[in-house]
Amino acid sequence: ATRIVRVEIVGAPWDTLKLSIPALIYVVQNNLSFYALGNLDPATYQVTYQIKLLTTALVMRIMLGKVLTSVQWGGLVLLLFGVSLVEVEKIGGGQTAQLPPDRDAMMPLVGFLATIGMTFCSAIAGVYFEMMVKKPAGGVSTSYDVWVRNLQLYFFSTISALLACLLKDGAGIWENGFFYGYNGLVVCVVLVASLGGTMTAMMIKHLDNIYKNFSSSMSIVLASLCAYLFAGEHYGLGFFLGSFLVCFSLFVYYHSGQTAAAKRPIPATFRDPEKA
């Protein structure tokens, strides 16, 4: 592990620097979220942010040349409607919406544009990371590509997050120490989030960002379902309809992709010469 860090990260500064691009994009996305949340009500924000399901497919078409069938686009639209229904039902039925105290000062257009900007930031950063994971430097894929790319990305993300902490809570950190307030539960949350990030990178390596979005939508449904079953939350018909649409959209998207792949002609280099 030490040799990999020394050779692939410290010894390849220009290659490592490439991962500063998605890290900076995520910083921009986080700053846009303040404008979005400060100028939109929660339901509008959640629904608008789900447009990332479509912008991700658009950015993948531009950056990676991935072509989707019309049925797959339809599956993504179903996913958009389904997860939006779930989110709105959570806010309206199960969870109490917290509106900004100065609601009269809200600028919906600014919030909407900021949210759209967030969807493109999320799509560009995610697809760029996918491109780096699937097309490593030198064109030679190794078993530790995902781990190296994760370390490179987290290096810049940690720097930006540390700067944000110092700017926001610098005085408190200086007085009480960086780990003030940490307990076992906080450590568990950090470890689970780290494991989730690693699993997400593995998914992007072997699948793509669209399937990552499907998994994120499924996690929203499962988390809401657990709250319904074990925490006493109450949801209406919209939640169950949205959950069905999320599951059905995955079937539509995957089945259409498999059908399209089966219809593609086999390249000449892989054809059996006796059947040609």
C-alpha atoms as one frame of an Amber mdcrd trajectory, in Angstrom:
protein
   0.000   0.000   0.000   2.840   2.393   0.845   4.511   1.691  -2.487   1.270
   2.360  -4.368   0.834   5.708  -2.603   4.470   6.646  -3.245   4.482   5.635
  -6.916   0.925   6.365  -8.072   0.148   9.501  -6.055   3.324  11.232  -4.856
   5.352  10.045  -7.841   2.693  11.060 -10.397   1.769  14.639  -9.430   0.241
  15.584 -12.784  -1.950  12.511 -12.807  -3.011  13.233  -9.230  -3.706  16.860
 -10.133  -6.331  15.721 -12.648  -8.526  14.623  -9.729  -8.548  18.182  -8.406
 -11.093  18.987 -11.134 -14.022  16.957  -9.713 -13.019  18.015  -6.185 -13.291
  21.681  -7.165 -16.572  21.019  -8.961 -17.973  19.482  -5.785 -16.906  22.609
  -3.881 -18.856  24.729  -6.384 -21.842  22.385  -6.011 -21.791  22.704  -2.229
 -21.745  26.500  -2.465 -24.627  26.490  -4.949 -26.639  24.422  -2.487 -26.701
  27.379  -0.056 -28.334  29.576  -2.703 -30.733  26.793  -3.698 -31.859  25.929
  -0.175 -32.130  29.598   0.791 -34.412  30.505  -2.109 -36.606  27.427  -2.643
 -38.994  25.522  -0.437 -37.833  21.950   0.330 -40.295  20.205  -1.993 -39.386
  22.356  -5.004 -35.689  21.921  -4.283 -35.900  18.124  -3.996 -37.950  17.744
  -7.172 -35.728  20.107  -9.173 -32.544  18.423  -7.968 -33.756  15.085  -9.331
 -33.154  16.503 -12.822 -29.599  15.266 -12.231 -30.933  11.867 -13.354 -31.291
  13.298 -16.852 -28.293  15.655 -16.858 -26.042  12.724 -15.934 -27.169  10.800
 -19.015 -26.673  13.925 -21.147 -23.146  14.521 -19.828 -22.277  10.850 -20.338
 -23.364  11.187 -23.960 -21.087  14.208 -24.406 -18.023  13.078 -22.433 -18.109
   9.288 -22.840 -20.175   8.861 -26.000 -22.725   6.650 -24.238 -25.861   6.284
 -26.356 -29.157   5.404 -24.687 -32.202   3.961 -26.393 -35.474   5.864 -26.336
 -36.837   3.256 -23.919 -33.909   3.829 -21.567 -34.603   7.577 -21.648 -38.188
   6.710 -20.797 -36.942   4.635 -17.858 -34.966   7.620 -16.575 -38.049   9.843
 -16.827 -40.010   7.245 -14.839 -37.232   7.259 -12.257 -37.390  11.061 -12.088
 -41.148  11.014 -11.440 -40.883   8.138  -8.982 -38.150   9.554  -6.750 -39.784
  13.009  -6.893 -43.052  11.524  -5.610 -41.191   9.818  -2.775 -39.311  12.986
  -1.806 -42.430  15.189  -1.889 -44.357  12.637   0.146 -41.569  12.543   2.729
 -41.586  16.329   3.074 -45.329  16.762   2.991 -46.415  13.725   4.957 -43.683
  12.179   7.005 -41.273  15.004   7.707 -41.792  18.568   8.803 -40.535  21.086
   6.251 -38.300  23.822   7.604 -38.822  27.006   5.601 -36.350  29.890   5.817
 -37.415  32.542   8.355 -37.126  35.310   5.734 -39.362  33.585   3.220 -40.468
  36.903   1.715 -36.870  37.568   0.695 -36.601  34.308  -1.243 -35.754  34.556
  -4.953 -37.177  31.419  -6.621 -35.438  32.038  -9.958 -32.040  32.244  -8.244
 -32.804  29.071  -6.299 -33.964  27.256  -9.432 -30.866  28.243 -11.429 -28.610
  27.283  -8.527 -30.279  23.868  -8.320 -29.893  23.317 -12.070 -26.239  24.279
 -11.686 -25.938  21.674  -8.935 -27.350  18.973 -11.218 -24.735  19.723 -13.875
 -21.936  19.924 -11.287 -22.958  16.532  -9.923 -23.138  15.055 -13.431 -19.838
  16.498 -14.686 -17.868  15.577 -11.559 -19.310  12.056 -11.479 -18.759  11.364
 -15.175 -15.238  12.852 -15.064 -14.390  10.524 -12.166 -15.842   7.591 -14.122
 -13.679   8.542 -17.088 -10.580   8.618 -14.888 -11.386   5.256 -13.284 -12.145
   3.469 -16.542  -9.349   5.073 -18.581  -6.320   5.107 -16.283  -3.061   6.816
 -17.181  -1.076   4.890 -19.740  -4.132   2.926 -20.827  -3.228   0.024 -18.538
  -5.891  -0.976 -16.039  -4.754  -2.421 -12.718  -6.544  -3.966  -9.769  -5.912
  -0.924  -7.577  -7.097   1.778  -9.983 -10.228   2.478  -7.922  -8.278   2.808
  -4.676  -5.701   5.131  -6.228  -8.369   7.340  -7.797 -10.257   7.453  -4.514
  -7.140   8.514  -2.626  -6.374  11.176  -5.228  -9.916  12.539  -5.093 -10.125
  12.444  -1.287  -6.779  14.240  -1.005  -8.181  17.355  -2.676 -11.620  16.946
  -1.109 -10.050  16.790   2.354  -8.128  20.005   1.723 -11.260  21.862   0.591
 -13.324  20.466   3.488 -10.623  21.418   6.007 -10.510  24.964   4.662 -14.304
  25.173   4.936 -14.130  23.965   8.564 -11.483  26.544   9.447 -13.426  29.371
   7.816 -16.688  28.430   9.519 -15.574  27.098  12.937 -11.932  28.094  13.136
 -12.246  29.702  16.570 -14.037  26.704  18.067 -11.521  24.248  16.574  -8.618
  26.301  17.914 -10.156  26.435  21.390 -11.532  22.881  21.750  -9.584  20.850
  19.207 -10.624  19.342  15.900 -12.263  16.237  17.368 -14.311  18.066  20.016
 -17.815  16.561  20.204 -16.845  13.297  18.510 -18.282  10.126  20.025 -18.745
   6.525  18.987 -21.824   7.290  16.911 -20.027  10.028  14.965 -17.115   7.686
  14.269 -19.552   5.031  13.021 -21.227   7.551  10.705 -17.823   8.552   9.292
 -16.831   4.920   8.723 -20.151   4.060   7.064 -19.869   7.125   4.810 -16.312
   6.103   3.872 -17.442   2.590   3.059 -20.299   4.011   0.992 -17.882   6.176
  -0.977 -15.668   3.183  -1.698 -18.614   1.057  -2.816 -19.821   3.906  -5.036
 -16.409   4.053  -6.711 -16.519   0.294  -7.302 -19.977   0.637  -8.837 -18.780
   3.392 -11.165 -15.791   1.246 -12.137 -17.858  -1.798 -13.102 -21.153  -0.117
 -14.089 -21.631   3.628 -14.594 -23.041   6.841 -13.127 -26.572   6.106 -14.292
 -26.691   2.916 -12.253 -25.189   4.903  -9.366 -28.187   7.251  -9.622 -30.523
   4.268  -9.629 -28.890   2.966  -6.454 -29.181   6.403  -4.807 -32.875   6.509
  -5.655 -33.340   3.000  -4.304 -31.617   4.031  -1.067 -34.074   6.927  -0.666
 -36.985   4.504  -1.059 -35.481   1.939   1.329 -34.653   4.570   3.968 -38.207
   5.924   3.764 -39.628   2.402   3.936 -37.580   1.675   7.071 -38.864   4.905
   8.619 -42.403   3.819   7.741 -41.998   0.347   9.233 -39.850   1.033  12.296
 -40.050   4.762  13.127 -43.770   5.320  12.825 -43.655   7.655   9.809 -46.866
   7.852   7.781 -46.937   8.259   4.012 -49.759   8.473   1.527 -50.442   6.770
  -1.769 -47.865   8.952  -3.529 -45.014   7.283  -1.643 -46.025   3.775  -2.693
 -46.678   4.858  -6.281 -43.288   6.555  -6.394 -41.574   3.490  -4.950 -43.194
   1.295  -7.615 -42.059   3.697 -10.376 -38.482   3.647  -9.060 -38.364  -0.162
  -9.130 -40.157  -0.425 -12.479 -37.864   2.182 -14.069 -34.807   0.074 -13.211
 -36.390  -2.944 -14.911 -37.240  -0.846 -18.001 -33.749   0.663 -18.225 -31.866
  -2.603 -17.706 -34.084  -4.710 -19.974 -33.872  -2.173 -22.806 -30.083  -2.029
 -22.470 -29.790  -5.814 -22.624 -32.081  -5.963 -25.674 -30.108  -3.252 -27.476
 -26.808  -5.023 -26.687 -28.136  -8.299 -28.093 -29.077  -6.613 -31.371 -25.660
  -5.038 -31.938 -23.612  -6.755 -34.661 -20.647  -8.777 -33.447 -17.309  -7.144
 -34.469 -15.502  -8.945 -37.272 -12.543  -9.779 -35.025 -14.816 -11.870 -32.776
 -16.769 -13.738 -35.452 -16.324 -17.444 -35.972 -14.583 -17.758 -39.389 -16.439
 -21.015 -40.092 -19.806 -19.178 -39.759 -18.789 -16.119 -41.736
